[in-house]
PDB file of C-alpha atoms in Angstrom:
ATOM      1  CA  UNK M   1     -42.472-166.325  39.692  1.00 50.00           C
ATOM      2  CA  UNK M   2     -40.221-163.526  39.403  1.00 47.00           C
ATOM      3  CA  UNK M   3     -39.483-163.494  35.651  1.00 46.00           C
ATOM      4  CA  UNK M   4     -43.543-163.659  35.334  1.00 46.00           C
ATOM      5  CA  UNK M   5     -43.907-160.678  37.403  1.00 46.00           C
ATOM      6  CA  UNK M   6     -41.432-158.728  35.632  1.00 50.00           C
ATOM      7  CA  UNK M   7     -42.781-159.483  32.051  1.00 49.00           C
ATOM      8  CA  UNK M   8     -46.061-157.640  32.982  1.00 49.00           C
ATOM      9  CA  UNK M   9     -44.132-154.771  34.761  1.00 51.00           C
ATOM     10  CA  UNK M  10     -42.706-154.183  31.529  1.00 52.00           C
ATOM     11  CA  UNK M  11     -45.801-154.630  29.733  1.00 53.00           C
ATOM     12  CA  UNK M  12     -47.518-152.353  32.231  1.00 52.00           C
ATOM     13  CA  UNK M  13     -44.995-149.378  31.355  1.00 52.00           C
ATOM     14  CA  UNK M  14     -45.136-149.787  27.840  1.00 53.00           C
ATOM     15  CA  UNK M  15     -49.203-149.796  27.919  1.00 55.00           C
ATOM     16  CA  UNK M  16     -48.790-146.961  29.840  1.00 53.00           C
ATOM     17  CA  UNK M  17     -46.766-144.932  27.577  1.00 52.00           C
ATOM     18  CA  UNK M  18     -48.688-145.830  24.319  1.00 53.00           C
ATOM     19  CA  UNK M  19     -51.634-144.637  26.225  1.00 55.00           C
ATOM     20  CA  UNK M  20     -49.663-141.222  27.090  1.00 53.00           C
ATOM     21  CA  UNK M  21     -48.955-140.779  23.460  1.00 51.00           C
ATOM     22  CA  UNK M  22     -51.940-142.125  22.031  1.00 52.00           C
ATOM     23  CA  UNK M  23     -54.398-140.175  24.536  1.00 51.00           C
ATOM     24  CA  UNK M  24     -52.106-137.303  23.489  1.00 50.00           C
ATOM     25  CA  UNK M  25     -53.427-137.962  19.945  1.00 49.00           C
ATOM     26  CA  UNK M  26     -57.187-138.081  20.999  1.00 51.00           C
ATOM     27  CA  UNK M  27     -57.248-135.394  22.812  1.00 51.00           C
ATOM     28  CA  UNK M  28     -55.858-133.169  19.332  1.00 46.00           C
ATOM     29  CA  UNK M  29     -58.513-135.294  17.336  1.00 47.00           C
ATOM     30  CA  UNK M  30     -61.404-134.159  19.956  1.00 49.00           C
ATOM     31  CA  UNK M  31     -60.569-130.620  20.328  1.00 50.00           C
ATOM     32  CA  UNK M  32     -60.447-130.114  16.210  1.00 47.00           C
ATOM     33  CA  UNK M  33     -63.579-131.972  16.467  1.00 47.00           C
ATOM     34  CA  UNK M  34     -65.078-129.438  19.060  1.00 48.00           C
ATOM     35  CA  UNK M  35     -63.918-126.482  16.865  1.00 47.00           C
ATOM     36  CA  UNK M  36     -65.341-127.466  14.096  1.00 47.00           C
ATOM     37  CA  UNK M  37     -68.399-128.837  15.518  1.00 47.00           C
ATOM     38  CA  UNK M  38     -69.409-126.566  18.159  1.00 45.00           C
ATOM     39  CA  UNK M  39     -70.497-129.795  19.950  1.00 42.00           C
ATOM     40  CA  UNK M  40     -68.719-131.225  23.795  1.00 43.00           C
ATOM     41  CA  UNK M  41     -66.131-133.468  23.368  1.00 42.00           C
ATOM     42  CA  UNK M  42     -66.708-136.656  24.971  1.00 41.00           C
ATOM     43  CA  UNK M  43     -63.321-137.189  26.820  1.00 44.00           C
ATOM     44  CA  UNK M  44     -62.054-133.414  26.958  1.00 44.00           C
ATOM     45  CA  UNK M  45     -58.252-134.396  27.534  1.00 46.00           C
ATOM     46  CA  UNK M  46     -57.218-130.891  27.335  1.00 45.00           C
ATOM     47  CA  UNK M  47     -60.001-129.698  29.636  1.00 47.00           C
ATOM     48  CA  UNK M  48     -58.487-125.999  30.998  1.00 43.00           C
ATOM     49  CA  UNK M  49     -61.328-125.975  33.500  1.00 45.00           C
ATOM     50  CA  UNK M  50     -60.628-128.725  35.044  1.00 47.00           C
ATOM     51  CA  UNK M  51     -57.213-129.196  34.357  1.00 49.00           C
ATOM     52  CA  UNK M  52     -57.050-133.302  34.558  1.00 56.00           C
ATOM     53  CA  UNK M  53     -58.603-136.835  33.374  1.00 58.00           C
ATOM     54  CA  UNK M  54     -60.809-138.375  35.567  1.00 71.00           C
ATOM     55  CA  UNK M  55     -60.956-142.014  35.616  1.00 71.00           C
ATOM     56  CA  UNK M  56     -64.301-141.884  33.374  1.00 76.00           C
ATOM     57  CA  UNK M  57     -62.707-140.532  30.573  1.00 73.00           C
ATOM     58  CA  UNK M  58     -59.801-142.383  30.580  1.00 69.00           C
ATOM     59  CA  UNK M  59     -62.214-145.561  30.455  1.00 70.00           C
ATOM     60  CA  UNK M  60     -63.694-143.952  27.516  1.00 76.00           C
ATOM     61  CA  UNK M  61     -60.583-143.388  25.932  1.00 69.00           C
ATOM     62  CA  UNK M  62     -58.609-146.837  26.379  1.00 71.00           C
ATOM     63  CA  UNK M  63     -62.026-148.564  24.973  1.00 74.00           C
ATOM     64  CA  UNK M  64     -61.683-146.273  22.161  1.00 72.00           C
ATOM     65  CA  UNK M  65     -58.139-146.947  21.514  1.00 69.00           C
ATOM     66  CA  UNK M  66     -58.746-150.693  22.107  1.00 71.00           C
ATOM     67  CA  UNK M  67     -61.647-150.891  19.270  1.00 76.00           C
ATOM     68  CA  UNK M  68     -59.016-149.744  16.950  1.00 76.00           C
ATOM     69  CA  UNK M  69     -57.054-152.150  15.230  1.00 81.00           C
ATOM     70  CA  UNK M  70     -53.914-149.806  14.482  1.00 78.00           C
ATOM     71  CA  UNK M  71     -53.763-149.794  18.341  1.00 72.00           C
ATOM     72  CA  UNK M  72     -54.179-152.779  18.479  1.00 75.00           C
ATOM     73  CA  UNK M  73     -51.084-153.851  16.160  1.00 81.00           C
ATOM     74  CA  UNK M  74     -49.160-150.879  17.049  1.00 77.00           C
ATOM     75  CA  UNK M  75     -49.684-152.428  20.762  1.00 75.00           C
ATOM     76  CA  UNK M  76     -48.116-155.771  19.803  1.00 79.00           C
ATOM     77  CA  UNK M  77     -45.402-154.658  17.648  1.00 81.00           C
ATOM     78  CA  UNK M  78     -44.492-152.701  21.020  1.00 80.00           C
ATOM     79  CA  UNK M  79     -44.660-155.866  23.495  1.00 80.00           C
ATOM     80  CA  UNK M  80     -43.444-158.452  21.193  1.00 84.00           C
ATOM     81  CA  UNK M  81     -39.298-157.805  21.516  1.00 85.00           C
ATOM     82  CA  UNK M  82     -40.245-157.779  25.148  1.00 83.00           C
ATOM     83  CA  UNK M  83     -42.301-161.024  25.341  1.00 83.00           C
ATOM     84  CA  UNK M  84     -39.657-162.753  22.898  1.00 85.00           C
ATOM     85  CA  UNK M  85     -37.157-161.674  25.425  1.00 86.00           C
ATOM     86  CA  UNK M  86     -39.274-162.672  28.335  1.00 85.00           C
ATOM     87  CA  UNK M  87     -39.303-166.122  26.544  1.00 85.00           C
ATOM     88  CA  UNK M  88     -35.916-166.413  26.262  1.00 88.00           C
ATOM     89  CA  UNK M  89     -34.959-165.515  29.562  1.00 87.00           C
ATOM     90  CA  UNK M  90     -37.928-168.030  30.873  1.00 86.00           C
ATOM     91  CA  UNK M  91     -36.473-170.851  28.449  1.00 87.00           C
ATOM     92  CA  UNK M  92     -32.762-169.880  29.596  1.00 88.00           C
ATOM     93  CA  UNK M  93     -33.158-169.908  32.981  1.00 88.00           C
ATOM     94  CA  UNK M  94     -35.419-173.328  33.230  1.00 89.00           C
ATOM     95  CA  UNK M  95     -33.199-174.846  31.126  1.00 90.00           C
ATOM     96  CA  UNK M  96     -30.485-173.733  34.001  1.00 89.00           C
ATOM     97  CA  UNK M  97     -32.440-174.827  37.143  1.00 89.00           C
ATOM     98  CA  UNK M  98     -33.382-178.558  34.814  1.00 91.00           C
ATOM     99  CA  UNK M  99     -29.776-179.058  34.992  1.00 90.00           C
ATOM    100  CA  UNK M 100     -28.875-178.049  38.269  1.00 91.00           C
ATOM    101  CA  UNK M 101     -31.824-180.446  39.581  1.00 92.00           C
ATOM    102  CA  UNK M 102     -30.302-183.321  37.378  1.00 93.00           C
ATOM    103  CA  UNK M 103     -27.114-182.632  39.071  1.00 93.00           C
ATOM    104  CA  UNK M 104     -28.497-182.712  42.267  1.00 93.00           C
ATOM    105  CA  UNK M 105     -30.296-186.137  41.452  1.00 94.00           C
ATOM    106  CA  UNK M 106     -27.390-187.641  40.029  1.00 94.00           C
ATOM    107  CA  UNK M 107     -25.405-186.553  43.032  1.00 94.00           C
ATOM    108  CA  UNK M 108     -28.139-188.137  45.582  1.00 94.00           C
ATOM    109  CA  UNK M 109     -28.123-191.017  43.952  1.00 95.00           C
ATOM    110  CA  UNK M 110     -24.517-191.399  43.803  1.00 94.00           C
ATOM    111  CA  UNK M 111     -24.613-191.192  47.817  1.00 95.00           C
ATOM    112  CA  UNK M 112     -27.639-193.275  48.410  1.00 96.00           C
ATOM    113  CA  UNK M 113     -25.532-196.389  45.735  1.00 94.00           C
ATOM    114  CA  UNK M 114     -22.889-195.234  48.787  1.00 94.00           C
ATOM    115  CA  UNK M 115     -24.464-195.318  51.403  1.00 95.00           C
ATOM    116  CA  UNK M 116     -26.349-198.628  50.871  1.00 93.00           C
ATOM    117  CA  UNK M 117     -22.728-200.614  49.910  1.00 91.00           C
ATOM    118  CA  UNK M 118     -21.875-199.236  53.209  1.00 93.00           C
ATOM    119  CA  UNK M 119     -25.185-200.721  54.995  1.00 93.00           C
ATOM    120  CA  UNK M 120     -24.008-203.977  53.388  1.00 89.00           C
ATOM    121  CA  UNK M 121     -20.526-204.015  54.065  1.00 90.00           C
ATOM    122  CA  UNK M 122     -21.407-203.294  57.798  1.00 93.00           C
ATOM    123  CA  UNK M 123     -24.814-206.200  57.568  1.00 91.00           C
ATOM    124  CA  UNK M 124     -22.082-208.532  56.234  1.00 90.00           C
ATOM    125  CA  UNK M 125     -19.400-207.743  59.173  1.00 93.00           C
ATOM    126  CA  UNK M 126     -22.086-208.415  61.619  1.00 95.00           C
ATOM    127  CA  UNK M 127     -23.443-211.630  60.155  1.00 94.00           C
ATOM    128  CA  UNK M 128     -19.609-212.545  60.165  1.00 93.00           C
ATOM    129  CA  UNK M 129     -19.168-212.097  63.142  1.00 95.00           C
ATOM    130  CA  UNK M 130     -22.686-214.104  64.698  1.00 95.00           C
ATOM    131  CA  UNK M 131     -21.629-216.931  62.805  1.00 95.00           C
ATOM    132  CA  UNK M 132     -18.239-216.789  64.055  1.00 95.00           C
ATOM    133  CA  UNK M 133     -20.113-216.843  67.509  1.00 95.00           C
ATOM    134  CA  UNK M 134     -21.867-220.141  66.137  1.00 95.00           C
ATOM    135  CA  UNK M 135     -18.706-221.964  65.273  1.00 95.00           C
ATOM    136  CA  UNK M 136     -18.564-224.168  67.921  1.00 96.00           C
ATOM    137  CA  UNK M 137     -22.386-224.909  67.424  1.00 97.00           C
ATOM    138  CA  UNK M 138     -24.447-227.639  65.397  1.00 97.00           C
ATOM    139  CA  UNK M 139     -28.631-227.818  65.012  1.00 96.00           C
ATOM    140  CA  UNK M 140     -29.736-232.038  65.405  1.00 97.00           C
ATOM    141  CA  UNK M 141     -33.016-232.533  63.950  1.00 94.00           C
ATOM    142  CA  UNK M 142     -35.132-236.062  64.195  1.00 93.00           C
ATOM    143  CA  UNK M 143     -34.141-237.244  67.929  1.00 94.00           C
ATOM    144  CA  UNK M 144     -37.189-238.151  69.367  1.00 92.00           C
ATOM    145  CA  UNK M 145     -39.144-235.216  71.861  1.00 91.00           C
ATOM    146  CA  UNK M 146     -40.198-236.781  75.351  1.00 88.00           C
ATOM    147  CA  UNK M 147     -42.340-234.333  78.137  1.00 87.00           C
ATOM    148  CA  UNK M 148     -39.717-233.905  81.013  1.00 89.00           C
ATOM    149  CA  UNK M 149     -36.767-234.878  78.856  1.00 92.00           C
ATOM    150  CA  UNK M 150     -33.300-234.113  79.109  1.00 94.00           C
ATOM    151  CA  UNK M 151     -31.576-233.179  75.775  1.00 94.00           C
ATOM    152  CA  UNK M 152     -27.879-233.952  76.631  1.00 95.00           C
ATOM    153  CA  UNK M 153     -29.098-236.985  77.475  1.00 95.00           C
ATOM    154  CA  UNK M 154     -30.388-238.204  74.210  1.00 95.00           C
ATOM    155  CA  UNK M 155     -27.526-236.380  72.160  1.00 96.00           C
ATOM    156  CA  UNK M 156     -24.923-238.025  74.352  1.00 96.00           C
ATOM    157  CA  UNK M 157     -26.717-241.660  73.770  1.00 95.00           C
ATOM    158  CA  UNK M 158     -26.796-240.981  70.243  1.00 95.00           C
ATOM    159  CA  UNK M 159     -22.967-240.193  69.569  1.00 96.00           C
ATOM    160  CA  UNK M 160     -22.338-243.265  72.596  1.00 95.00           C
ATOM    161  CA  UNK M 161     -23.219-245.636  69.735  1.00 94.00           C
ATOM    162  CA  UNK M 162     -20.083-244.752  67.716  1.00 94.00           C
ATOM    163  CA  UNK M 163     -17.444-244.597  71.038  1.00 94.00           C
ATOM    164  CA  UNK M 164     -17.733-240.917  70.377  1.00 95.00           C
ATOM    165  CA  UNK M 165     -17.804-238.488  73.862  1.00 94.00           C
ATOM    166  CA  UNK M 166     -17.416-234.830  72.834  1.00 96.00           C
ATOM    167  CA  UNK M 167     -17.343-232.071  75.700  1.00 95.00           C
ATOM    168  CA  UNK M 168     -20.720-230.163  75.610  1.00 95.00           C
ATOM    169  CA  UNK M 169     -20.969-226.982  76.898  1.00 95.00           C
ATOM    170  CA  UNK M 170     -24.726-225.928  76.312  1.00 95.00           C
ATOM    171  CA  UNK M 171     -27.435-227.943  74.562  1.00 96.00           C
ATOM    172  CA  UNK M 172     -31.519-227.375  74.478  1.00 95.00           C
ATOM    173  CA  UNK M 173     -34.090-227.659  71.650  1.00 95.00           C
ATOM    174  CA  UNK M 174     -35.468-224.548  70.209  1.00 92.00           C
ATOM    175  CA  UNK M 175     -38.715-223.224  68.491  1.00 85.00           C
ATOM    176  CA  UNK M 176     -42.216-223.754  69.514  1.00 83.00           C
ATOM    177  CA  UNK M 177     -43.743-227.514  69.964  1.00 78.00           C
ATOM    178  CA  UNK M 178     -45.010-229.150  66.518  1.00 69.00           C
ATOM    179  CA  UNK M 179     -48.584-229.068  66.591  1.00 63.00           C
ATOM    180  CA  UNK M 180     -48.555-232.833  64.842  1.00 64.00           C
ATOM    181  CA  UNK M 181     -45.863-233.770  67.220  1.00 69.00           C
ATOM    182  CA  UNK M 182     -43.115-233.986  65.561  1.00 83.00           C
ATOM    183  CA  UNK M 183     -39.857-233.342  67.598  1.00 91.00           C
ATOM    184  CA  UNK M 184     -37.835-229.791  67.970  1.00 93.00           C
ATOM    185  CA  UNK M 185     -34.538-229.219  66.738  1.00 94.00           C
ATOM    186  CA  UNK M 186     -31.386-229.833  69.863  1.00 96.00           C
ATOM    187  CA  UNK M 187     -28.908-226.846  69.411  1.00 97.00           C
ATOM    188  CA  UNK M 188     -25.518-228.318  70.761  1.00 97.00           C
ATOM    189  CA  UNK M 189     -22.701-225.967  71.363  1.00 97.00           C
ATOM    190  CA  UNK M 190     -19.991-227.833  72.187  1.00 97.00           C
ATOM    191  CA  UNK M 191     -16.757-226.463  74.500  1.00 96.00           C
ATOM    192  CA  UNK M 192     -14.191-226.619  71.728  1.00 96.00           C
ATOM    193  CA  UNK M 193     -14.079-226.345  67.965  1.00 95.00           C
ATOM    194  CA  UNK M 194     -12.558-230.074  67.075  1.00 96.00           C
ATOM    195  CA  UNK M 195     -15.507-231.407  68.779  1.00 96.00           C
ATOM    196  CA  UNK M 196     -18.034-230.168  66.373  1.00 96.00           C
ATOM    197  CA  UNK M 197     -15.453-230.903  63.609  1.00 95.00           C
ATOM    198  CA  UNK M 198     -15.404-234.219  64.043  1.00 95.00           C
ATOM    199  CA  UNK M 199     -19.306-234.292  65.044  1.00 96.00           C
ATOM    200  CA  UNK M 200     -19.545-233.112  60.983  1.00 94.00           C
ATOM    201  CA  UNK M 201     -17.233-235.657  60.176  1.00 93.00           C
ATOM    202  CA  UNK M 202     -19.170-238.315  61.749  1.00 94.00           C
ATOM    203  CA  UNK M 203     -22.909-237.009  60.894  1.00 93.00           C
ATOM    204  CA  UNK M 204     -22.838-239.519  57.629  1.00 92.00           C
ATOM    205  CA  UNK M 205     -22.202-242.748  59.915  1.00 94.00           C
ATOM    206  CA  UNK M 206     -24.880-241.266  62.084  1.00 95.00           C
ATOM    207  CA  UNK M 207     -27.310-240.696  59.713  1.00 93.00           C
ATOM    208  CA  UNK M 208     -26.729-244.263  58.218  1.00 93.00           C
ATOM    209  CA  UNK M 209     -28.003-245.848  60.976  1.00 93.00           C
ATOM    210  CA  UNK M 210     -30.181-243.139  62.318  1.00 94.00           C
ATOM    211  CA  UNK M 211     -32.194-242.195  59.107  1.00 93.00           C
ATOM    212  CA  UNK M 212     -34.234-239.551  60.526  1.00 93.00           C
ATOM    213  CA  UNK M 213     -31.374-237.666  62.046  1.00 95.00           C
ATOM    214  CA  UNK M 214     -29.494-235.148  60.582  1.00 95.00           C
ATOM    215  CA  UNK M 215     -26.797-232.553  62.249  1.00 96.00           C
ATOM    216  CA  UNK M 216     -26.015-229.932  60.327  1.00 95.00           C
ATOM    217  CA  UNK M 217     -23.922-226.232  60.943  1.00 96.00           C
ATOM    218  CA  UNK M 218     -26.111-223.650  63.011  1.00 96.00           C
ATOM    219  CA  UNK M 219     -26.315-221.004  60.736  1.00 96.00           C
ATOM    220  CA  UNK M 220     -26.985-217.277  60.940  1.00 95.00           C
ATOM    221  CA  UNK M 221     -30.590-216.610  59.443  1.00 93.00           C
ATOM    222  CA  UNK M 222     -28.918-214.941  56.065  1.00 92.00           C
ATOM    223  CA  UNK M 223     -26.877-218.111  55.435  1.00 94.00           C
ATOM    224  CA  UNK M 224     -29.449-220.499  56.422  1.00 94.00           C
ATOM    225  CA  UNK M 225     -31.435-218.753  53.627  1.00 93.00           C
ATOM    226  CA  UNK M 226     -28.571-219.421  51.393  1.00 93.00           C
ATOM    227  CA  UNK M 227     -28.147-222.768  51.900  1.00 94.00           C
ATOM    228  CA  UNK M 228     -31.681-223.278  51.377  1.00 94.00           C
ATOM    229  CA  UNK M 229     -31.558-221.304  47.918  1.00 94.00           C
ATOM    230  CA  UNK M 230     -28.020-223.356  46.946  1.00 94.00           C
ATOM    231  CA  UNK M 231     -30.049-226.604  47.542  1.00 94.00           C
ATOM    232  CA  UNK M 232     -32.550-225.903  45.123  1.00 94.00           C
ATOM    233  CA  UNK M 233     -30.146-225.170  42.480  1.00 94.00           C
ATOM    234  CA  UNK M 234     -28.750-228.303  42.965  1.00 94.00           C
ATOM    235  CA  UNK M 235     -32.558-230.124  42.835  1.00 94.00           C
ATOM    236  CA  UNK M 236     -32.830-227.759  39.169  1.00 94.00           C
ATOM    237  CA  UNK M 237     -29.755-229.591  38.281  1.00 93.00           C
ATOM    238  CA  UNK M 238     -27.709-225.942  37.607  1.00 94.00           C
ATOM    239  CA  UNK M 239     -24.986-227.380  40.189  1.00 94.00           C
ATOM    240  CA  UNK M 240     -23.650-230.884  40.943  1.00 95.00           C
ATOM    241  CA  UNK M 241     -23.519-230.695  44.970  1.00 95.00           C
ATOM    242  CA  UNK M 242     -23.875-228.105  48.065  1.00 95.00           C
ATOM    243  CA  UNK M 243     -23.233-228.277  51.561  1.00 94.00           C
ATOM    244  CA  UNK M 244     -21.327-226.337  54.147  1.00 93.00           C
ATOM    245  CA  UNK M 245     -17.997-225.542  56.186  1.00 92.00           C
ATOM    246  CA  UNK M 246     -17.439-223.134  58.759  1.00 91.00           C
ATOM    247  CA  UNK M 247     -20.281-221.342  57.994  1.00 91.00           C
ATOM    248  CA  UNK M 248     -19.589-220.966  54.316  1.00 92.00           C
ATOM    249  CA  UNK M 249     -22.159-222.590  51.445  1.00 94.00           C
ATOM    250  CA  UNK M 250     -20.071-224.371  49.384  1.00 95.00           C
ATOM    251  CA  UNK M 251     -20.281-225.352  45.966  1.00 95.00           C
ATOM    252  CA  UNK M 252     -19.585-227.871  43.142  1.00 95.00           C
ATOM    253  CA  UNK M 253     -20.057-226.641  40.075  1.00 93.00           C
ATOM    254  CA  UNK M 254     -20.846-228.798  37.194  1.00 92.00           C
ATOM    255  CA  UNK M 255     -17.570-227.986  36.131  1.00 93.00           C
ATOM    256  CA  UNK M 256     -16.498-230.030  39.725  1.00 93.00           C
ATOM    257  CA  UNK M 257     -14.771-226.939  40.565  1.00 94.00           C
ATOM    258  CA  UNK M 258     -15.374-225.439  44.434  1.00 95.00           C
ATOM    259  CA  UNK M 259     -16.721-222.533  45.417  1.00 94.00           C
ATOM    260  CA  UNK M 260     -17.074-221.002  49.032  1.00 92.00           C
ATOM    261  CA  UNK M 261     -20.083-218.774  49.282  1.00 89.00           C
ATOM    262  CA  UNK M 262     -21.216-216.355  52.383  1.00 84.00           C
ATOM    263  CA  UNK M 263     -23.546-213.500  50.145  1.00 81.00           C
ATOM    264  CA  UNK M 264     -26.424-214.316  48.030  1.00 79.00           C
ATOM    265  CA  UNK M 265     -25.094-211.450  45.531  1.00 76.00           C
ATOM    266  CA  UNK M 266     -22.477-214.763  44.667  1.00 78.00           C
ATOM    267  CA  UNK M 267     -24.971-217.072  43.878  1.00 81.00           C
ATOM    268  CA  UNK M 268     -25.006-216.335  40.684  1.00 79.00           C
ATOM    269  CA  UNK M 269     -26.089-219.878  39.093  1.00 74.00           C
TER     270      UNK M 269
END
């Protein structure tokens, strides 16, 4: 980091200089010490001869200095305004960078809230518009399956016993065979829209005397989950009746007031 590399820069200069002045010092102490002794100094600083420290008396001299505990404090007292600045300037500038990150989170998460009501808004305009494509469309489960049947067949001998003859445009069973052989669900698409209207009218008279029978809306997968989900409030007793209409769920409250449903965010029971 930066600010860590520049604290012991500092620190570096300042050791530096104490070591100027105090090596300064020694080398007065040794050479009285050499006059008065007649003895070799250990670390001749002032050295004529030579005219320079070598690095082997500087060693000698910064453990001497070091074993001293006025150094030692005199050393601190000199660092200390810089470290307590150093902290500061640490403390200062994280606290900076902690807020710009919390702006930066709060920002991302603002866009991410937008861009996921936008992923909705666009899910719900395309489920709107495949069940608009299933308007005309109803799913008959419990009509009997037969190898080498034909579907329009039975559907049309089914609505024959109520003098009912609706246009059919497409009809075939769908999904995979029932291992314990119960029958597939017909899909019947019919060519106009009163047809399957009045198919829903009709589906209680069928189902009266066809128990096993029941027509119902062909519903996008989303909505056919919702129905599903608006059932079971109403087996938990939380609402008084469901059922559907153009593709909406709708529901009676136990207030008996109606409610027409198309996102499980309004399901709120």
């Amino acid at each position: 980091d930066i600010f860590v590399l520049s604290y012991f820069s500092l620190a570096l200069c300042h050791c530096h200089l104490y070591c100027i002045f105090f090596l300064s010092a020694m080398g007065t102490r040794r050479s009285e010490r050499k006059a008065t002794t007649d003895s070799p100094a250990l670390c001749p600083a002032t050295d004529s001869a030579r005219g320079s420290m070598n690095v082997e008396d500087l060693k000698l001299y910064l453990v001497e200095a070091m074993a001293s505990p006025d150094v030692v404090t005199g050393l601190f007292k000199l660092l200390k305004p810089s470290i307590e600045r150093f902290v500061l300037e640490v403390d200062a500038n994280m606290s900076a960078r902690m807020k710009s990150l919390e702006q930066e989170v709060k920002a991302r998460d603002t866009e991410i809230k937008r861009l996921n009501s936008k992923v909705e808004e666009l899910e719900e305009k395309i489920d709107d518009q495949e069940q608009y494509s299933r308007r005309t469309s109803v799913r008959i489960a419990g009509i009997p399956e037969d190898d080498g049947e034909d579907p329009h067949n039975k559907v049309m001998s089914l609505f024959s016993q109520f003098d009912y003859k609706p246009q059919i445009n497409r009809i075939h069973r769908v999904g995979s065979k029932n291992q314990q052989g119960g029958p597939r669900q017909i899909i019947c698409q019919f060519t106009t829209y009163p047809d399957k209207y009045k198919t829903m009218v009709l589906k209680k008279q069928i189902r009266s005397t066809n128990p096993n029978v029941y027509i119902n809306e062909d519903l996008t997968r989303s909505r056919s989950a919702l129905s599903f989900a608006a059932r079971k409030l109403k087996r938990e007793g939380k609402i008084l009746d469901t059922w559907t209409a153009d593709g909406r769920i709708v529901i009676k409250d136990k207030d008996s007031k109606i409610h027409y449903i198309t996102r499980r965010s309004k399901l709120i029971w």
